[in-house]
Coordinates of C-alpha atoms and ligand atoms in Angstrom, one line a residue:
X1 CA 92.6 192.5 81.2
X2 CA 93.4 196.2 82.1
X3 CA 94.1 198.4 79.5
X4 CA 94.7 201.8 81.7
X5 CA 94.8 203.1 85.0
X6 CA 94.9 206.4 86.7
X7 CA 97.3 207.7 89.7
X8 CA 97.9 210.2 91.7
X9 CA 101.0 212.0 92.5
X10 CA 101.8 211.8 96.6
X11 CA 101.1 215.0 98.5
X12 CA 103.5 216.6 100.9
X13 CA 101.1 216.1 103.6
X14 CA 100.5 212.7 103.5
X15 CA 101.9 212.9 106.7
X16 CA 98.6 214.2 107.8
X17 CA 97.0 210.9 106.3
X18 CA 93.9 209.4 108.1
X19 CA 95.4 206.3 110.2
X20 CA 94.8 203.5 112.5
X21 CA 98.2 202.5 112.7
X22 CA 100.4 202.8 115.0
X23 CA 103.6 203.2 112.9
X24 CA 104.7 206.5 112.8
X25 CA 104.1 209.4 110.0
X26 CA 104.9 208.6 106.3
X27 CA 107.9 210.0 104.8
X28 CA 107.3 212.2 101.9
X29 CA 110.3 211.3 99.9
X30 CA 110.3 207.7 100.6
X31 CA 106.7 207.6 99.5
X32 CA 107.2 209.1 96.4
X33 CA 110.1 206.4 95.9
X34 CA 107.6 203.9 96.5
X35 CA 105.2 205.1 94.3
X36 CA 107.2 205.5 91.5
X37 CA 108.1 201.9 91.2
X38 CA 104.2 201.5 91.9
X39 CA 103.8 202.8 88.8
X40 CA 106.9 201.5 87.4
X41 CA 105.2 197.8 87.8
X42 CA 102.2 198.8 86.5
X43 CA 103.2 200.1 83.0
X44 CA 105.7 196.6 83.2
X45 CA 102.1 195.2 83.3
X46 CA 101.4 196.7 80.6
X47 CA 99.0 199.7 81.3
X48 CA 99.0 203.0 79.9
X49 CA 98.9 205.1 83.4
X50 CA 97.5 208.8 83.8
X51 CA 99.4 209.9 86.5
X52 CA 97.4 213.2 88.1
X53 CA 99.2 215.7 90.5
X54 CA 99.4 215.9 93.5
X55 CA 97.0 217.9 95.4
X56 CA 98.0 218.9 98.6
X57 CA 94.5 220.1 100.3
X58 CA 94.3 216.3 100.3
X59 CA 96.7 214.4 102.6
X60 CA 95.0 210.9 101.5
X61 CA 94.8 212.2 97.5
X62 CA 97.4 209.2 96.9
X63 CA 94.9 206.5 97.7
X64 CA 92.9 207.3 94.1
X65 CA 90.9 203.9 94.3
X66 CA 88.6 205.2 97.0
X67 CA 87.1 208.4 94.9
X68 CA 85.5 205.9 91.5
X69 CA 84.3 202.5 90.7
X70 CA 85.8 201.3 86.9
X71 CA 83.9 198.6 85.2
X72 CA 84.4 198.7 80.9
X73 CA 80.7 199.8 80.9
X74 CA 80.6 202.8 83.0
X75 CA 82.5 204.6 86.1
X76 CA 80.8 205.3 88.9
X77 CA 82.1 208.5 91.1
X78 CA 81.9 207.7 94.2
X79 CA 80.8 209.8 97.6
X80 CA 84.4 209.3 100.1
X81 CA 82.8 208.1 103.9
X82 CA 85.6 210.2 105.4
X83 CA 84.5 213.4 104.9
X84 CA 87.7 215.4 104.7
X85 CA 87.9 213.3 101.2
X86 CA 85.1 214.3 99.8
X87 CA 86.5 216.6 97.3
X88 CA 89.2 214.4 96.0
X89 CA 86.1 213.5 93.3
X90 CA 86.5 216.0 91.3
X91 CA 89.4 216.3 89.3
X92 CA 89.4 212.1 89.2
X93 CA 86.0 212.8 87.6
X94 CA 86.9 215.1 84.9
X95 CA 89.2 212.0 83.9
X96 CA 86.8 209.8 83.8
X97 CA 84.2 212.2 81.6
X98 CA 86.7 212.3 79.1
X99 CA 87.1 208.7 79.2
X100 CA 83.9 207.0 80.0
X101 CA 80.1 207.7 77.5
X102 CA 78.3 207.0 81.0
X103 CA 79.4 208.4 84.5
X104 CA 77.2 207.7 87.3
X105 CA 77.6 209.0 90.7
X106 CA 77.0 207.8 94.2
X107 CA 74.5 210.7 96.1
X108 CA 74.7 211.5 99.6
X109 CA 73.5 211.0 102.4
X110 CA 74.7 207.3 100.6
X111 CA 78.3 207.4 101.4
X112 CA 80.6 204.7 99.6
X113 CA 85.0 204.1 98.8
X114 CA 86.0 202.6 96.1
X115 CA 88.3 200.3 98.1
X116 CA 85.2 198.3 99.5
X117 CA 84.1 197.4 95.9
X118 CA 85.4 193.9 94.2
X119 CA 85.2 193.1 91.1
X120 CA 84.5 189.1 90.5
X121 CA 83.9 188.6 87.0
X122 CA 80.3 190.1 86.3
X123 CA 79.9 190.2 89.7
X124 CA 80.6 193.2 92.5
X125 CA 80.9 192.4 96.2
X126 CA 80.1 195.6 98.0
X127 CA 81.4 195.9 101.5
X128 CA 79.7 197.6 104.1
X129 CA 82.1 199.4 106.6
X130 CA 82.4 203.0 108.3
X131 CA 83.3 204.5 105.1
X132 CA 80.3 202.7 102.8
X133 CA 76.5 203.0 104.4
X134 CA 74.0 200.5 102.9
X135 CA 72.4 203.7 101.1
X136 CA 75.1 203.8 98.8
X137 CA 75.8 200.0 98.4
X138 CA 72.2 199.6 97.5
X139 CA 72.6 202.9 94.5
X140 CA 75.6 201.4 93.5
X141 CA 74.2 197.4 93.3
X142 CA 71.2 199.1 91.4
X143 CA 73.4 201.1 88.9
X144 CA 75.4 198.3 88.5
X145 CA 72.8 195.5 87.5
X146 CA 71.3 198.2 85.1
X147 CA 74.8 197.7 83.2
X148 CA 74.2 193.7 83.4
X149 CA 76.4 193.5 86.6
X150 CA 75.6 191.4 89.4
X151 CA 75.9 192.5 92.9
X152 CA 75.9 191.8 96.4
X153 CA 76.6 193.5 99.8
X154 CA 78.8 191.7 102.5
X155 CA 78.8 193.0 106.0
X156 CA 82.8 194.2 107.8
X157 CA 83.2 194.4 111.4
X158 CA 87.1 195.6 111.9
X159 CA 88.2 196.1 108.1
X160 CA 88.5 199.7 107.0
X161 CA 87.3 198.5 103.6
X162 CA 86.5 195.2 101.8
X163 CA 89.4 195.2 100.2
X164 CA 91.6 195.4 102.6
X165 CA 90.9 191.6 103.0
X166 CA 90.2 190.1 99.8
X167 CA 92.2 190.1 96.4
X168 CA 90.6 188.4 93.7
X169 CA 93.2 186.8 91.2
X170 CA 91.4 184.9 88.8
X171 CA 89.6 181.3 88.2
X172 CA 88.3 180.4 91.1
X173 CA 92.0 182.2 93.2
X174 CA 91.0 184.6 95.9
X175 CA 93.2 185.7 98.8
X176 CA 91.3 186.1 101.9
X177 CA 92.2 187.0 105.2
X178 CA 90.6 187.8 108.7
X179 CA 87.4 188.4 109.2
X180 CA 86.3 187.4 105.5
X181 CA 88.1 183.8 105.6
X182 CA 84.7 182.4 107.3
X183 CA 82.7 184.4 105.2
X184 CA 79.9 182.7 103.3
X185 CA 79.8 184.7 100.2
X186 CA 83.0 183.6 99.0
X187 CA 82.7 180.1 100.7
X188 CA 82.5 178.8 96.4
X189 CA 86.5 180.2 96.2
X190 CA 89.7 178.3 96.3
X191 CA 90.9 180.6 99.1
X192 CA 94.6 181.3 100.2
X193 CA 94.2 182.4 103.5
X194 CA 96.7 185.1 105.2
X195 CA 97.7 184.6 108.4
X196 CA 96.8 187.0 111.0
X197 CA 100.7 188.1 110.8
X198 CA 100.9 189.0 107.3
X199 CA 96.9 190.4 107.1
X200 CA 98.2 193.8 105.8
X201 CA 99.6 191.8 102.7
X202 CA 96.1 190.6 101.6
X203 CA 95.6 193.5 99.6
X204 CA 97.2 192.5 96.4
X205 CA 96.7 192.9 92.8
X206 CA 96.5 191.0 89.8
X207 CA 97.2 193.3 86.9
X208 CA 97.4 191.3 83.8
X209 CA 99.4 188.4 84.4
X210 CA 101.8 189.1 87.5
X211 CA 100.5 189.3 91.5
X212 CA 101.7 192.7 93.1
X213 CA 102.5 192.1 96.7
X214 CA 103.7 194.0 99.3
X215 CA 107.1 193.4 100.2
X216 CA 107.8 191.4 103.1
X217 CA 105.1 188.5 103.4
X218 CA 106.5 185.7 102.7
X219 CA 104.2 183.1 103.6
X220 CA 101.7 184.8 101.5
X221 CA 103.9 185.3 98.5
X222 CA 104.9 181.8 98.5
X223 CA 101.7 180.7 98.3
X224 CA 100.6 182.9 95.8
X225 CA 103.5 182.0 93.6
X226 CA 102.9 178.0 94.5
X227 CA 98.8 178.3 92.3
X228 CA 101.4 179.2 89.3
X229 CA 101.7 182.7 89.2
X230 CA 104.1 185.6 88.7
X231 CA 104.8 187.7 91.9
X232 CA 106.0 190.9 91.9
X233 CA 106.9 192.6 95.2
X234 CA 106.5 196.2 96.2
X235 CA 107.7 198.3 99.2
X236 CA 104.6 199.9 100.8
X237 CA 105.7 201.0 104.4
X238 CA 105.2 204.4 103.8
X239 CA 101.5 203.7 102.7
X240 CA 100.9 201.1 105.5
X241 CA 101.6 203.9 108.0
X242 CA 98.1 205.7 106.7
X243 CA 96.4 202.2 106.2
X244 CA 97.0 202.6 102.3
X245 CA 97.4 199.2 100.5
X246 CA 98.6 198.5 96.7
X247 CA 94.9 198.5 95.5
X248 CA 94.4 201.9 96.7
X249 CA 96.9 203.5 94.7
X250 CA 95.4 203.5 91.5
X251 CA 91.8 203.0 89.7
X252 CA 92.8 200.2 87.0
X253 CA 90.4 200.4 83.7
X254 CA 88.8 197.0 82.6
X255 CA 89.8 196.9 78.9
X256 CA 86.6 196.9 76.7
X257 CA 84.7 194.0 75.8
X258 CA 85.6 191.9 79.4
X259 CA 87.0 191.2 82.5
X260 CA 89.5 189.0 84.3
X261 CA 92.3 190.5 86.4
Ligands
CIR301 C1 92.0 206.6 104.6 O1 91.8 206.3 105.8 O2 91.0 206.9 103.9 C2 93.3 206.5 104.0 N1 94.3 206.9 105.0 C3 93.6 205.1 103.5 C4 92.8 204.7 102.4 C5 93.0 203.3 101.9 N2 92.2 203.0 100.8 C6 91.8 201.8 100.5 O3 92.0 200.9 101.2 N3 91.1 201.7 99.3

């Protein structure tokens, strides 16, 4: 269960965002539309959500999950690959002091984003990617199994991060697209696997209870609804156009004591 997560307000230059795509600049006000209702589904979750402001310096502030690791034994700051990101740290780290006893941080020259970290249980796959080196997978896998955490590193080729094409939902549920479908660490998962048409939709979220999926994939939210569960779809096009995803947009706290999404 999640008991809190943390957001950040969109900037006005979003539209400077880092992308791949090839779908035209965000619009400011339609982002901050969709974001509201990101955070409208969140607190219908049932988390209490710290919304930070927006800081402009920042164009890709919005995307919050890349800047910390949260596990309910310690947060773990992380050290942004891209390095125009670097200093989005440091206010999301002055949250996390007050809220966290132990704070750990990632060092450079290891470089690592929160978005290629998944949570599985006790367990954290790390992606490697152009935004997390195996320095910092390896600090983090050690500072993690000091906690009691297991970890293990699994190797992207096209993926901006790791999550970008995996969604854990719970039991044995994990939503897998791409490159990762064939991938042998999660070969032990009963896998729903995105179609290379709806791949952007892979990045889901399952915040107590309900499945937050981007709107528009139907295939995928059929399926997801069809293992039993509650789907609740969000607008993102704003946030696709700067390769954000729904797990980017907020750092969700494990409530104390354990975890399952
Ligand atoms: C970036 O390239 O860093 C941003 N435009 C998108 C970050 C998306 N974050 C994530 O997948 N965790």
């Amino acid at each position: 269960m999640f008991s809190e997560a943390i957001v950040r307000t969109v900037p006005r230059t979003i539209e400077a965002g880092i992308t791949s795509a090839n779908l035209g600049r965000p619009d400011y006000e339609k982002a901050r539309e969709q974001h509201d209702h990101y955070v409208g589904a969140l607190e219908r979750c049932g988390l209490e959500v710290t919304v930070l402001g927006a800081d402009e310096r920042y164009p890709d502030s919005v995307f919050v999950e890349d800047t910390a690791v949260v596990t309910d034994r310690c947060a773990i700051v992380a050290n942004p690959g891209a390095e125009r990101r670097r200093g989005e740290v440091h206010e999301v780290e002055k949250v996390l002091s007050g809220l966290y006893e132990n704070v750990e941080r990632i060092t450079s020259s290891g470089t690592l984003d929160g978005g290629d970290v998944l949570q599985v249980g006790d367990h954290f796959y790390i992606g490697l990617t152009r935004r997390t080196n195996r320095e910092a997978a390896e600090q983090l896998a050690v500072i993690l199994r000091g906690y009691g955490f297991g970890a293990s590193l699994v190797g992207l080729r096209r993926f901006l991060h790791l999550k970008t094409g995996v969604a854990y939902l719970g039991g044995d549920d994990l939503v897998v697209a791409g490159e990762l479908v064939a991938n042998d660490e999660f070969e032990c998962f009963d896998k729903i696997i995105v179609t290379p048409e709806e791949e952007y939709c892979a990045n889901c979220i399952r915040v107590n209870g309900p499945v937050l999926v981007a709107a528009g994939y139907e295939n995928t939210k059929e399926k997801i609804a069809e293992r039993g569960y509650e789907v609740i779809e969000l607008e993102m096009s704003e946030f696709r156009k700067v390769d954000g995803g729904l797990s980017c947009l907020s750092l969700r706290l494990p409530a104390p004591g354990g975890w399952e999404p």
